Amino acid sequence: MKKLWNNKNTKDIFAFCEDYKDFLSNNKTERECVISIREMAKKAGYQDLKELIEKGAKIKTGDKVYASNLDKCIFLFHIGKRPISDGLRILGAHIDSPRLDLKPNPLYENSATNIVLFDTHYYGGIKKYQWTALPLALHGVVCKKDGSTVKVNIGEKDGDPVFCISDLLPHLDRDLSKSAENKIIGENLNVIIGGMPVSGDNKEAVKAGIIKLLKSMNIEEEDFISAEIEVVPAGKARDMGLDRSFVLGYGQDDRICAYTSLKAMLEIEKPEYTLAGMFVDKEEVGSQGASGMQSLFFEDMIAEISVLMGENSHLSVRRALRNSFMLSSDVTAGYDPNYEGAFDKNNDAFLGKGISFNKYTGSRGKSGANDASPEYIAKLRKILDEKDINYQLTEMGKIDQGGGGTIAYITANYGMNVIDCGCPLLNMHAPWEISSKSDIYEAYKCYKEFLSGII
Ligand code: MN
Ligand code: MN
């Protein structure tokens, strides 16, 4: 039976969540996450697999390696005592989050108002009205023709300017035929960038001023065609509630599982099976692309490792994948006291009642779902119960209310055992998402037991 706040040591939970909040605050894009994860891994003794391949180095039990692709996804491997063909123990989280991206030609001046704006194209499932009237920051990279990259991070430091998408005042918003969501269309999610002319009332004098400022940052207007700038909520993740039992932060889907998986991964010593931590991109848009889970990159890295371990057969890679057990570490919907009608109280996840396992996700009769085997769930129950870890077996909302998915169905294609397993959130995909500190700690404990326990 699930208990509320199973944890005895609130001090440990709160301390763990201080570091978690820092991770959230400092890593608001997939690129920023890859850089941080790589640095943390290097400190823990992980080596660059690419360099080992180039040197033709040998990989053996106890070695730790990482492989990143396009600086937007990263995989960590910790080689176990058993042959890799015996299978891996895998934690798979994603590090992309819903946001607004700048369009390739974003900069324009509105002629009626002389306000300069950035045109955006949203990424992932957002409720568009939630992105207006709140402080926003710009994060990303501008890649120059000379091969250099300008890093952009404006709106986070004290004293930085922030940005905003305007919303219509309630006084003039009487279009009763439209819902809140339909009043804001994607094409109108334009970020206000400036309003001061450089000289007099010349045509587009405000835009000219912004272009001058961009030049001072080594960015030409045409450089935006080879840039990735993400518009995200400005500001730090914070404690929420008088008792500080919650975290309010941007991008907790799925950096809450990425962080807890990473911490677990870095702390395990001398694993029996080879461990893998996946931190992938593009989950919010279907996992396609070279940095998404559907890419062959992960499989290729297993093949590279196998060769450097002297297991030079195609079949050992297939066996490694097929014999693996994985937790697809991703968030689920928490039962929301303000929207009880969307949930089934016997089968949905509650904040504070531990890490949540979804046997299946999908929508409309489980369509698109990975369906974890009960044999696997029984093995997990044994480990979790023995270690007194708080967990709940859940669904995501009422039947036909909607649905969702993770990367579970993709890795299940290899024939491995995989189940969705992560923290419940309130207002998932909103600019600021809510998690329970207790669940964050239970997730970390669960991931550690999964990696070190023998399934
Ligand atoms: Mn997710
Ligand atoms: Mn999501």
CSV table of C-alpha atoms and ligand atoms in Angstrom, one decimal:
chain,number,residue,atom,x,y,z
A,1,MET,CA,0.0,0.0,0.0
A,2,LYS,CA,1.4,3.4,-0.9
A,3,LYS,CA,2.3,5.7,1.9
A,4,LEU,CA,2.6,9.5,1.9
A,5,TRP,CA,6.2,10.6,2.4
A,6,ASN,CA,7.7,7.2,3.2
A,7,ASN,CA,11.0,8.8,3.9
A,8,LYS,CA,12.2,9.0,7.4
A,9,ASN,CA,15.0,11.5,6.8
A,10,THR,CA,13.5,14.8,5.6
A,11,LYS,CA,16.9,16.4,5.9
A,12,ASP,CA,18.4,14.1,3.2
A,13,ILE,CA,15.4,14.7,0.9
A,14,PHE,CA,15.7,18.5,1.2
A,15,ALA,CA,19.4,18.4,0.7
A,16,PHE,CA,19.1,16.3,-2.4
A,17,CYS,CA,16.5,18.6,-3.8
A,18,GLU,CA,18.7,21.7,-3.3
A,19,ASP,CA,21.1,20.2,-5.9
A,20,TYR,CA,18.2,19.1,-8.0
A,21,LYS,CA,16.9,22.7,-8.1
A,22,ASP,CA,20.3,24.0,-9.1
A,23,PHE,CA,20.4,21.4,-12.0
A,24,LEU,CA,17.0,22.6,-13.2
A,25,SER,CA,17.9,26.3,-12.9
A,26,ASN,CA,21.2,25.8,-14.8
A,27,ASN,CA,20.1,23.4,-17.5
A,28,LYS,CA,17.1,24.6,-19.5
A,29,THR,CA,18.0,23.2,-22.9
A,30,GLU,CA,19.1,19.8,-24.1
A,31,ARG,CA,22.5,21.2,-25.0
A,32,GLU,CA,23.0,22.7,-21.5
A,33,CYS,CA,22.0,19.3,-20.0
A,34,VAL,CA,24.5,17.4,-22.2
A,35,ILE,CA,27.3,19.7,-21.1
A,36,SER,CA,26.5,19.4,-17.4
A,37,ILE,CA,25.9,15.6,-17.6
A,38,ARG,CA,29.2,15.2,-19.4
A,39,GLU,CA,31.1,17.3,-16.9
A,40,MET,CA,29.6,15.4,-13.9
A,41,ALA,CA,30.4,12.1,-15.7
A,42,LYS,CA,34.0,13.1,-16.4
A,43,LYS,CA,34.4,14.0,-12.7
A,44,ALA,CA,33.2,10.5,-11.8
A,45,GLY,CA,35.8,8.9,-14.1
A,46,TYR,CA,33.9,8.5,-17.4
A,47,GLN,CA,36.0,8.6,-20.6
A,48,ASP,CA,35.0,9.8,-24.1
A,49,LEU,CA,34.1,6.7,-26.1
A,50,LYS,CA,35.0,8.5,-29.3
A,51,GLU,CA,38.6,9.0,-28.1
A,52,LEU,CA,38.9,5.4,-27.1
A,53,ILE,CA,37.7,4.3,-30.5
A,54,GLU,CA,40.2,6.5,-32.2
A,55,LYS,CA,43.0,5.1,-30.1
A,56,GLY,CA,41.8,1.6,-30.5
A,57,ALA,CA,41.8,1.3,-26.7
A,58,LYS,CA,40.5,-1.8,-24.9
A,59,ILE,CA,37.5,-1.6,-22.7
A,60,LYS,CA,37.2,-3.9,-19.6
A,61,THR,CA,35.1,-4.5,-16.6
A,62,GLY,CA,34.8,-1.4,-14.3
A,63,ASP,CA,35.5,1.1,-17.2
A,64,LYS,CA,33.2,4.0,-17.5
A,65,VAL,CA,32.5,5.7,-20.9
A,66,TYR,CA,30.2,8.3,-22.4
A,67,ALA,CA,29.1,9.0,-25.9
A,68,SER,CA,27.3,12.1,-27.0
A,69,ASN,CA,25.8,12.9,-30.3
A,70,LEU,CA,25.4,16.4,-31.8
A,71,ASP,CA,25.8,17.8,-28.2
A,72,LYS,CA,22.0,17.0,-27.8
A,73,CYS,CA,22.0,13.5,-26.4
A,74,ILE,CA,24.4,11.6,-24.2
A,75,PHE,CA,24.7,8.0,-23.1
A,76,LEU,CA,26.8,6.8,-20.1
A,77,PHE,CA,28.0,3.2,-19.8
A,78,HIS,CA,29.6,1.5,-16.8
A,79,ILE,CA,31.0,-1.8,-17.7
A,80,GLY,CA,29.8,-4.7,-15.5
A,81,LYS,CA,31.4,-8.0,-14.4
A,82,ARG,CA,29.3,-10.1,-16.8
A,83,PRO,CA,29.7,-10.1,-20.6
A,84,ILE,CA,27.8,-7.4,-22.3
A,85,SER,CA,25.8,-9.9,-24.2
A,86,ASP,CA,24.2,-10.9,-20.9
A,87,GLY,CA,22.3,-7.6,-21.2
A,88,LEU,CA,22.4,-4.1,-19.7
A,89,ARG,CA,20.5,-2.4,-16.9
A,90,ILE,CA,19.3,0.8,-18.5
A,91,LEU,CA,17.8,4.1,-17.2
A,92,GLY,CA,16.3,6.1,-20.1
A,93,ALA,CA,15.3,9.8,-19.6
A,94,HIS,CA,14.8,12.6,-22.0
A,95,ILE,CA,16.4,16.1,-21.6
A,96,ASP,CA,14.3,18.1,-24.1
A,97,SER,CA,11.3,20.0,-22.7
A,98,PRO,CA,8.4,21.9,-24.3
A,99,ARG,CA,9.3,25.5,-25.2
A,100,LEU,CA,9.2,28.0,-28.0
A,101,ASP,CA,12.0,28.0,-30.6
A,102,LEU,CA,13.0,31.1,-32.7
A,103,LYS,CA,12.1,30.7,-36.4
A,104,PRO,CA,15.0,30.8,-38.9
A,105,ASN,CA,14.1,34.4,-39.8
A,106,PRO,CA,12.8,35.6,-36.5
A,107,LEU,CA,13.4,39.4,-36.3
A,108,TYR,CA,10.8,41.9,-37.4
A,109,GLU,CA,9.5,45.3,-36.5
A,110,ASN,CA,5.7,45.7,-36.3
A,111,SER,CA,5.0,48.8,-38.4
A,112,ALA,CA,2.0,50.1,-36.4
A,113,THR,CA,3.7,50.0,-33.0
A,114,ASN,CA,7.4,50.1,-33.8
A,115,ILE,CA,7.8,47.2,-31.4
A,116,VAL,CA,10.4,44.6,-32.5
A,117,LEU,CA,9.6,41.0,-31.9
A,118,PHE,CA,11.1,37.5,-32.4
A,119,ASP,CA,8.8,35.1,-34.3
A,120,THR,CA,8.7,31.6,-32.7
A,121,HIS,CA,7.6,28.1,-33.5
A,122,TYR,CA,6.6,26.1,-30.5
A,123,TYR,CA,8.1,22.7,-29.7
A,124,GLY,CA,6.2,19.9,-28.0
A,125,GLY,CA,2.8,19.9,-26.4
A,126,ILE,CA,2.1,23.3,-24.9
A,127,LYS,CA,-1.0,25.1,-23.9
A,128,LYS,CA,-0.2,28.3,-25.8
A,129,TYR,CA,-2.0,30.7,-23.5
A,130,GLN,CA,0.4,29.7,-20.6
A,131,TRP,CA,3.3,31.2,-22.4
A,132,THR,CA,2.0,34.8,-22.5
A,133,ALA,CA,2.5,37.4,-19.8
A,134,LEU,CA,5.4,35.8,-17.9
A,135,PRO,CA,9.2,36.6,-17.9
A,136,LEU,CA,11.1,34.6,-20.6
A,137,ALA,CA,14.7,33.9,-21.2
A,138,LEU,CA,16.7,33.1,-24.4
A,139,HIS,CA,19.0,30.1,-24.4
A,140,GLY,CA,20.9,28.6,-27.3
A,141,VAL,CA,23.6,28.7,-29.9
A,142,VAL,CA,24.3,30.8,-33.0
A,143,CYS,CA,26.6,28.9,-35.4
A,144,LYS,CA,28.7,31.2,-37.5
A,145,LYS,CA,30.0,30.6,-41.0
A,146,ASP,CA,33.6,30.7,-39.7
A,147,GLY,CA,32.9,27.6,-37.6
A,148,SER,CA,32.6,29.4,-34.3
A,149,THR,CA,29.6,29.3,-32.0
A,150,VAL,CA,28.1,32.1,-30.0
A,151,LYS,CA,26.4,30.9,-26.9
A,152,VAL,CA,23.2,32.8,-25.9
A,153,ASN,CA,21.9,32.9,-22.3
A,154,ILE,CA,19.9,36.1,-21.5
A,155,GLY,CA,17.3,36.5,-18.8
A,156,GLU,CA,18.7,34.4,-16.0
A,157,LYS,CA,21.2,36.4,-14.2
A,158,ASP,CA,20.3,39.3,-11.8
A,159,GLY,CA,20.3,42.4,-13.9
A,160,ASP,CA,19.7,40.6,-17.2
A,161,PRO,CA,16.7,41.8,-19.2
A,162,VAL,CA,13.9,39.3,-19.7
A,163,PHE,CA,11.4,39.0,-22.5
A,164,CYS,CA,7.7,38.6,-22.7
A,165,ILE,CA,4.8,37.6,-25.0
A,166,SER,CA,1.9,40.0,-24.6
A,167,ASP,CA,-1.6,38.9,-23.8
A,168,LEU,CA,-4.8,40.8,-24.5
A,169,LEU,CA,-6.2,42.7,-21.5
A,170,PRO,CA,-9.5,41.2,-20.0
A,171,HIS,CA,-11.3,44.5,-20.8
A,172,LEU,CA,-11.1,43.7,-24.6
A,173,ASP,CA,-11.2,40.0,-24.5
A,174,ARG,CA,-14.9,39.3,-24.7
A,175,ASP,CA,-14.8,36.8,-27.5
A,176,LEU,CA,-16.9,34.3,-25.6
A,177,SER,CA,-17.0,31.8,-28.6
A,178,LYS,CA,-13.3,31.0,-28.1
A,179,SER,CA,-11.7,29.0,-25.2
A,180,ALA,CA,-8.6,30.4,-23.5
A,181,GLU,CA,-6.5,28.0,-25.6
A,182,ASN,CA,-8.1,29.0,-28.9
A,183,LYS,CA,-7.6,32.7,-28.3
A,184,ILE,CA,-3.8,32.4,-28.6
A,185,ILE,CA,-2.6,30.9,-31.8
A,186,GLY,CA,0.9,29.6,-32.4
A,187,GLU,CA,1.6,32.2,-35.0
A,188,ASN,CA,1.0,34.9,-32.4
A,189,LEU,CA,3.5,33.7,-29.9
A,190,ASN,CA,5.9,36.5,-30.7
A,191,VAL,CA,8.4,37.6,-28.1
A,192,ILE,CA,8.9,41.4,-27.6
A,193,ILE,CA,12.5,42.2,-28.0
A,194,GLY,CA,12.8,46.0,-28.2
A,195,GLY,CA,11.1,49.4,-28.6
A,196,MET,CA,13.7,52.1,-28.7
A,197,PRO,CA,14.8,53.7,-32.0
A,198,VAL,CA,18.5,54.2,-32.7
A,199,SER,CA,18.0,57.5,-34.5
A,200,GLY,CA,14.9,59.5,-35.0
A,201,ASP,CA,11.8,58.1,-36.7
A,202,ASN,CA,13.5,56.4,-39.6
A,203,LYS,CA,11.8,53.3,-41.0
A,204,GLU,CA,12.5,50.3,-38.8
A,205,ALA,CA,14.7,52.4,-36.5
A,206,VAL,CA,14.0,50.1,-33.6
A,207,LYS,CA,15.0,47.0,-35.5
A,208,ALA,CA,18.2,48.8,-36.5
A,209,GLY,CA,18.9,49.3,-32.8
A,210,ILE,CA,18.4,45.7,-32.0
A,211,ILE,CA,20.6,44.7,-35.0
A,212,LYS,CA,23.3,46.9,-33.6
A,213,LEU,CA,23.0,45.2,-30.2
A,214,LEU,CA,23.1,41.8,-31.8
A,215,LYS,CA,26.3,42.8,-33.7
A,216,SER,CA,27.9,43.7,-30.3
A,217,MET,CA,27.2,40.1,-29.3
A,218,ASN,CA,28.9,38.9,-32.6
A,219,ILE,CA,25.5,37.9,-34.1
A,220,GLU,CA,24.5,39.1,-37.6
A,221,GLU,CA,20.8,39.0,-38.4
A,222,GLU,CA,21.4,36.4,-41.1
A,223,ASP,CA,23.2,34.2,-38.5
A,224,PHE,CA,19.8,33.2,-37.1
A,225,ILE,CA,19.4,30.8,-40.1
A,226,SER,CA,22.0,28.6,-38.5
A,227,ALA,CA,21.0,29.1,-34.9
A,228,GLU,CA,19.0,27.2,-32.2
A,229,ILE,CA,17.6,29.7,-29.7
A,230,GLU,CA,15.0,28.4,-27.3
A,231,VAL,CA,12.6,30.7,-25.4
A,232,VAL,CA,12.1,29.3,-21.9
A,233,PRO,CA,10.6,30.6,-18.6
A,234,ALA,CA,13.1,32.9,-16.9
A,235,GLY,CA,14.2,32.3,-13.3
A,236,LYS,CA,15.2,29.6,-11.0
A,237,ALA,CA,13.4,26.5,-9.7
A,238,ARG,CA,12.1,27.1,-6.2
A,239,ASP,CA,10.6,25.5,-3.2
A,240,MET,CA,6.9,25.6,-3.2
A,241,GLY,CA,4.5,25.5,-0.3
A,242,LEU,CA,4.8,26.8,3.3
A,243,ASP,CA,6.3,23.4,4.3
A,244,ARG,CA,8.5,23.5,1.2
A,245,SER,CA,7.4,20.0,0.2
A,246,PHE,CA,7.2,20.7,-3.5
A,247,VAL,CA,9.5,22.0,-6.2
A,248,LEU,CA,8.2,24.5,-8.8
A,249,GLY,CA,10.4,24.5,-11.8
A,250,TYR,CA,10.7,24.6,-15.6
A,251,GLY,CA,11.5,21.4,-17.5
A,252,GLN,CA,10.8,18.8,-14.8
A,253,ASP,CA,9.5,16.7,-17.6
A,254,ASP,CA,11.9,15.1,-17.9
A,255,ARG,CA,14.9,16.5,-16.1
A,256,ILE,CA,13.5,15.3,-12.8
A,257,CYS,CA,14.1,11.7,-14.1
A,258,ALA,CA,17.3,12.7,-15.9
A,259,TYR,CA,18.8,14.1,-12.8
A,260,THR,CA,17.8,11.3,-10.5
A,261,SER,CA,18.9,8.7,-13.0
A,262,LEU,CA,22.2,10.5,-13.4
A,263,LYS,CA,22.9,10.6,-9.7
A,264,ALA,CA,22.1,6.9,-9.4
A,265,MET,CA,24.3,6.0,-12.3
A,266,LEU,CA,27.3,8.0,-11.0
A,267,GLU,CA,27.1,6.4,-7.5
A,268,ILE,CA,27.0,2.7,-8.4
A,269,GLU,CA,30.3,0.9,-7.8
A,270,LYS,CA,31.3,-2.4,-9.4
A,271,PRO,CA,28.1,-3.3,-11.1
A,272,GLU,CA,27.2,-6.9,-12.0
A,273,TYR,CA,25.7,-6.0,-15.3
A,274,THR,CA,26.8,-3.2,-17.6
A,275,LEU,CA,24.8,-0.1,-16.8
A,276,ALA,CA,23.6,2.5,-19.3
A,277,GLY,CA,22.1,5.9,-18.6
A,278,MET,CA,20.3,7.4,-21.6
A,279,PHE,CA,19.7,11.2,-21.8
A,280,VAL,CA,18.0,11.7,-25.1
A,281,ASP,CA,16.5,14.6,-27.1
A,282,LYS,CA,13.3,14.9,-29.2
A,283,GLU,CA,11.1,12.9,-26.9
A,284,GLU,CA,8.5,15.7,-26.9
A,285,VAL,CA,8.1,15.6,-30.6
A,286,GLY,CA,8.3,11.8,-31.3
A,287,SER,CA,11.9,10.8,-30.6
A,288,GLN,CA,12.9,11.2,-34.3
A,289,GLY,CA,16.2,12.7,-35.5
A,290,ALA,CA,19.8,11.8,-34.8
A,291,SER,CA,19.6,12.8,-31.2
A,292,GLY,CA,16.3,11.1,-30.5
A,293,MET,CA,15.8,7.6,-29.2
A,294,GLN,CA,14.7,6.3,-32.7
A,295,SER,CA,18.2,7.0,-33.9
A,296,LEU,CA,20.6,4.1,-34.3
A,297,PHE,CA,23.2,5.9,-32.2
A,298,PHE,CA,22.6,3.9,-29.0
A,299,GLU,CA,22.8,0.6,-30.8
A,300,ASP,CA,25.9,1.7,-32.6
A,301,MET,CA,27.6,2.7,-29.3
A,302,ILE,CA,26.8,-0.8,-27.9
A,303,ALA,CA,28.5,-2.3,-31.0
A,304,GLU,CA,31.5,0.0,-30.6
A,305,ILE,CA,31.9,-1.0,-26.9
A,306,SER,CA,31.5,-4.7,-27.8
A,307,VAL,CA,34.3,-4.5,-30.3
A,308,LEU,CA,36.6,-2.7,-27.8
A,309,MET,CA,35.8,-5.4,-25.3
A,310,GLY,CA,36.8,-8.1,-27.8
A,311,GLU,CA,33.3,-9.4,-28.4
A,312,ASN,CA,33.5,-8.8,-32.1
A,313,SER,CA,30.2,-10.3,-33.3
A,314,HIS,CA,27.0,-8.7,-34.6
A,315,LEU,CA,25.1,-11.2,-32.5
A,316,SER,CA,26.6,-10.1,-29.2
A,317,VAL,CA,25.1,-6.6,-29.8
A,318,ARG,CA,21.7,-8.1,-30.5
A,319,ARG,CA,21.9,-10.3,-27.4
A,320,ALA,CA,23.0,-7.4,-25.2
A,321,LEU,CA,20.0,-5.4,-26.3
A,322,ARG,CA,17.5,-8.3,-26.1
A,323,ASN,CA,18.7,-9.4,-22.7
A,324,SER,CA,18.5,-5.9,-21.2
A,325,PHE,CA,16.1,-4.6,-18.5
A,326,MET,CA,15.2,-0.9,-18.7
A,327,LEU,CA,13.3,1.7,-16.7
A,328,SER,CA,12.0,4.3,-19.1
A,329,SER,CA,12.5,7.1,-16.6
A,330,ASP,CA,9.9,9.6,-17.5
A,331,VAL,CA,7.2,11.6,-15.6
A,332,THR,CA,3.5,10.9,-15.4
A,333,ALA,CA,0.5,12.9,-14.5
A,334,GLY,CA,-0.2,13.5,-10.8
A,335,TYR,CA,-3.8,13.4,-9.6
A,336,ASP,CA,-4.8,17.1,-9.4
A,337,PRO,CA,-7.1,18.3,-6.6
A,338,ASN,CA,-8.3,21.1,-8.9
A,339,TYR,CA,-9.2,18.8,-11.8
A,340,GLU,CA,-10.4,15.6,-10.2
A,341,GLY,CA,-12.7,14.8,-13.1
A,342,ALA,CA,-9.8,13.9,-15.4
A,343,PHE,CA,-8.4,11.2,-13.0
A,344,ASP,CA,-9.3,7.8,-11.7
A,345,LYS,CA,-8.4,7.9,-8.0
A,346,ASN,CA,-7.7,4.2,-7.7
A,347,ASN,CA,-5.3,4.1,-10.6
A,348,ASP,CA,-3.7,7.5,-11.0
A,349,ALA,CA,-0.4,8.7,-9.4
A,350,PHE,CA,-0.4,10.9,-6.3
A,351,LEU,CA,2.3,13.4,-5.5
A,352,GLY,CA,4.2,12.3,-2.4
A,353,LYS,CA,3.2,8.7,-2.7
A,354,GLY,CA,6.4,7.6,-4.4
A,355,ILE,CA,7.8,6.7,-7.8
A,356,SER,CA,5.2,5.8,-10.3
A,357,PHE,CA,5.3,2.8,-12.7
A,358,ASN,CA,3.0,2.8,-15.8
A,359,LYS,CA,2.6,-0.7,-17.2
A,360,TYR,CA,1.3,0.9,-20.4
A,361,THR,CA,0.8,4.4,-21.7
A,362,GLY,CA,-0.8,5.3,-25.0
A,363,SER,CA,-4.2,6.5,-25.8
A,364,ARG,CA,-7.6,5.3,-27.0
A,365,GLY,CA,-7.4,1.7,-25.9
A,366,LYS,CA,-3.6,1.8,-25.2
A,367,SER,CA,-2.8,2.6,-28.8
A,368,GLY,CA,0.9,3.2,-29.2
A,369,ALA,CA,1.8,1.8,-25.8
A,370,ASN,CA,4.6,-0.4,-24.7
A,371,ASP,CA,3.1,-3.0,-22.3
A,372,ALA,CA,5.4,-4.1,-19.6
A,373,SER,CA,5.2,-7.8,-18.7
A,374,PRO,CA,3.8,-8.8,-15.3
A,375,GLU,CA,6.8,-11.1,-14.8
A,376,TYR,CA,9.1,-8.0,-15.0
A,377,ILE,CA,6.9,-6.0,-12.7
A,378,ALA,CA,7.0,-8.9,-10.2
A,379,LYS,CA,10.8,-8.8,-10.2
A,380,LEU,CA,10.7,-5.0,-9.6
A,381,ARG,CA,8.2,-5.4,-6.8
A,382,LYS,CA,10.5,-7.8,-5.0
A,383,ILE,CA,13.5,-5.4,-5.1
A,384,LEU,CA,11.5,-2.3,-4.2
A,385,ASP,CA,9.6,-3.9,-1.3
A,386,GLU,CA,12.9,-5.4,0.1
A,387,LYS,CA,14.4,-1.9,0.1
A,388,ASP,CA,11.2,-0.2,1.4
A,389,ILE,CA,11.0,2.1,-1.6
A,390,ASN,CA,7.6,3.8,-2.0
A,391,TYR,CA,6.1,3.2,-5.4
A,392,GLN,CA,2.7,3.2,-7.2
A,393,LEU,CA,1.4,1.3,-10.2
A,394,THR,CA,-0.6,3.8,-12.2
A,395,GLU,CA,-2.2,4.9,-15.4
A,396,MET,CA,-2.3,8.4,-16.8
A,397,GLY,CA,-5.8,9.9,-16.3
A,398,LYS,CA,-9.2,8.5,-17.1
A,399,ILE,CA,-9.8,6.3,-20.1
A,400,ASP,CA,-10.2,8.3,-23.3
A,401,GLN,CA,-9.3,11.5,-21.5
A,402,GLY,CA,-6.1,11.8,-23.5
A,403,GLY,CA,-2.9,9.9,-23.2
A,404,GLY,CA,0.8,10.0,-23.8
A,405,GLY,CA,4.0,8.1,-24.4
A,406,THR,CA,7.6,7.9,-23.7
A,407,ILE,CA,10.7,6.2,-25.3
A,408,ALA,CA,9.7,2.8,-23.8
A,409,TYR,CA,8.1,1.5,-27.0
A,410,ILE,CA,11.2,2.2,-29.0
A,411,THR,CA,13.7,0.3,-26.9
A,412,ALA,CA,11.1,-2.5,-26.5
A,413,ASN,CA,11.6,-3.1,-30.2
A,414,TYR,CA,14.9,-4.8,-29.3
A,415,GLY,CA,12.9,-7.4,-27.3
A,416,MET,CA,14.1,-6.1,-23.9
A,417,ASN,CA,12.0,-5.7,-20.8
A,418,VAL,CA,11.0,-2.1,-20.3
A,419,ILE,CA,8.6,-0.2,-18.1
A,420,ASP,CA,7.8,3.5,-17.6
A,421,CYS,CA,8.9,4.7,-14.3
A,422,GLY,CA,9.1,8.3,-13.0
A,423,CYS,CA,7.8,11.0,-10.8
A,424,PRO,CA,4.2,12.3,-11.0
A,425,LEU,CA,3.9,16.0,-11.8
A,426,LEU,CA,1.1,18.6,-11.5
A,427,ASN,CA,0.6,20.8,-14.5
A,428,MET,CA,3.1,18.9,-16.7
A,429,HIS,CA,4.2,20.8,-19.8
A,430,ALA,CA,3.3,24.2,-18.2
A,431,PRO,CA,6.1,26.8,-18.0
A,432,TRP,CA,6.3,25.9,-14.3
A,433,GLU,CA,5.7,22.3,-13.3
A,434,ILE,CA,5.1,20.9,-9.7
A,435,SER,CA,6.8,17.9,-8.2
A,436,SER,CA,7.0,16.4,-4.7
A,437,LYS,CA,10.4,16.4,-3.0
A,438,SER,CA,9.6,13.0,-1.5
A,439,ASP,CA,9.0,11.5,-5.0
A,440,ILE,CA,12.3,12.9,-6.3
A,441,TYR,CA,14.2,11.2,-3.5
A,442,GLU,CA,12.2,7.9,-4.0
A,443,ALA,CA,13.0,8.0,-7.7
A,444,TYR,CA,16.7,8.4,-7.0
A,445,LYS,CA,16.6,5.5,-4.5
A,446,CYS,CA,14.6,3.3,-6.9
A,447,TYR,CA,17.0,3.9,-9.8
A,448,LYS,CA,20.0,3.0,-7.6
A,449,GLU,CA,18.4,-0.2,-6.5
A,450,PHE,CA,17.4,-1.1,-10.0
A,451,LEU,CA,21.0,-0.6,-11.2
A,452,SER,CA,22.6,-2.5,-8.3
A,453,GLY,CA,19.9,-5.1,-7.6
A,454,ILE,CA,20.0,-8.4,-9.5
A,455,ILE,CA,17.0,-8.9,-11.7
B,1,MN,MN,8.4,13.1,-20.6
B,2,MN,MN,6.4,15.5,-22.0
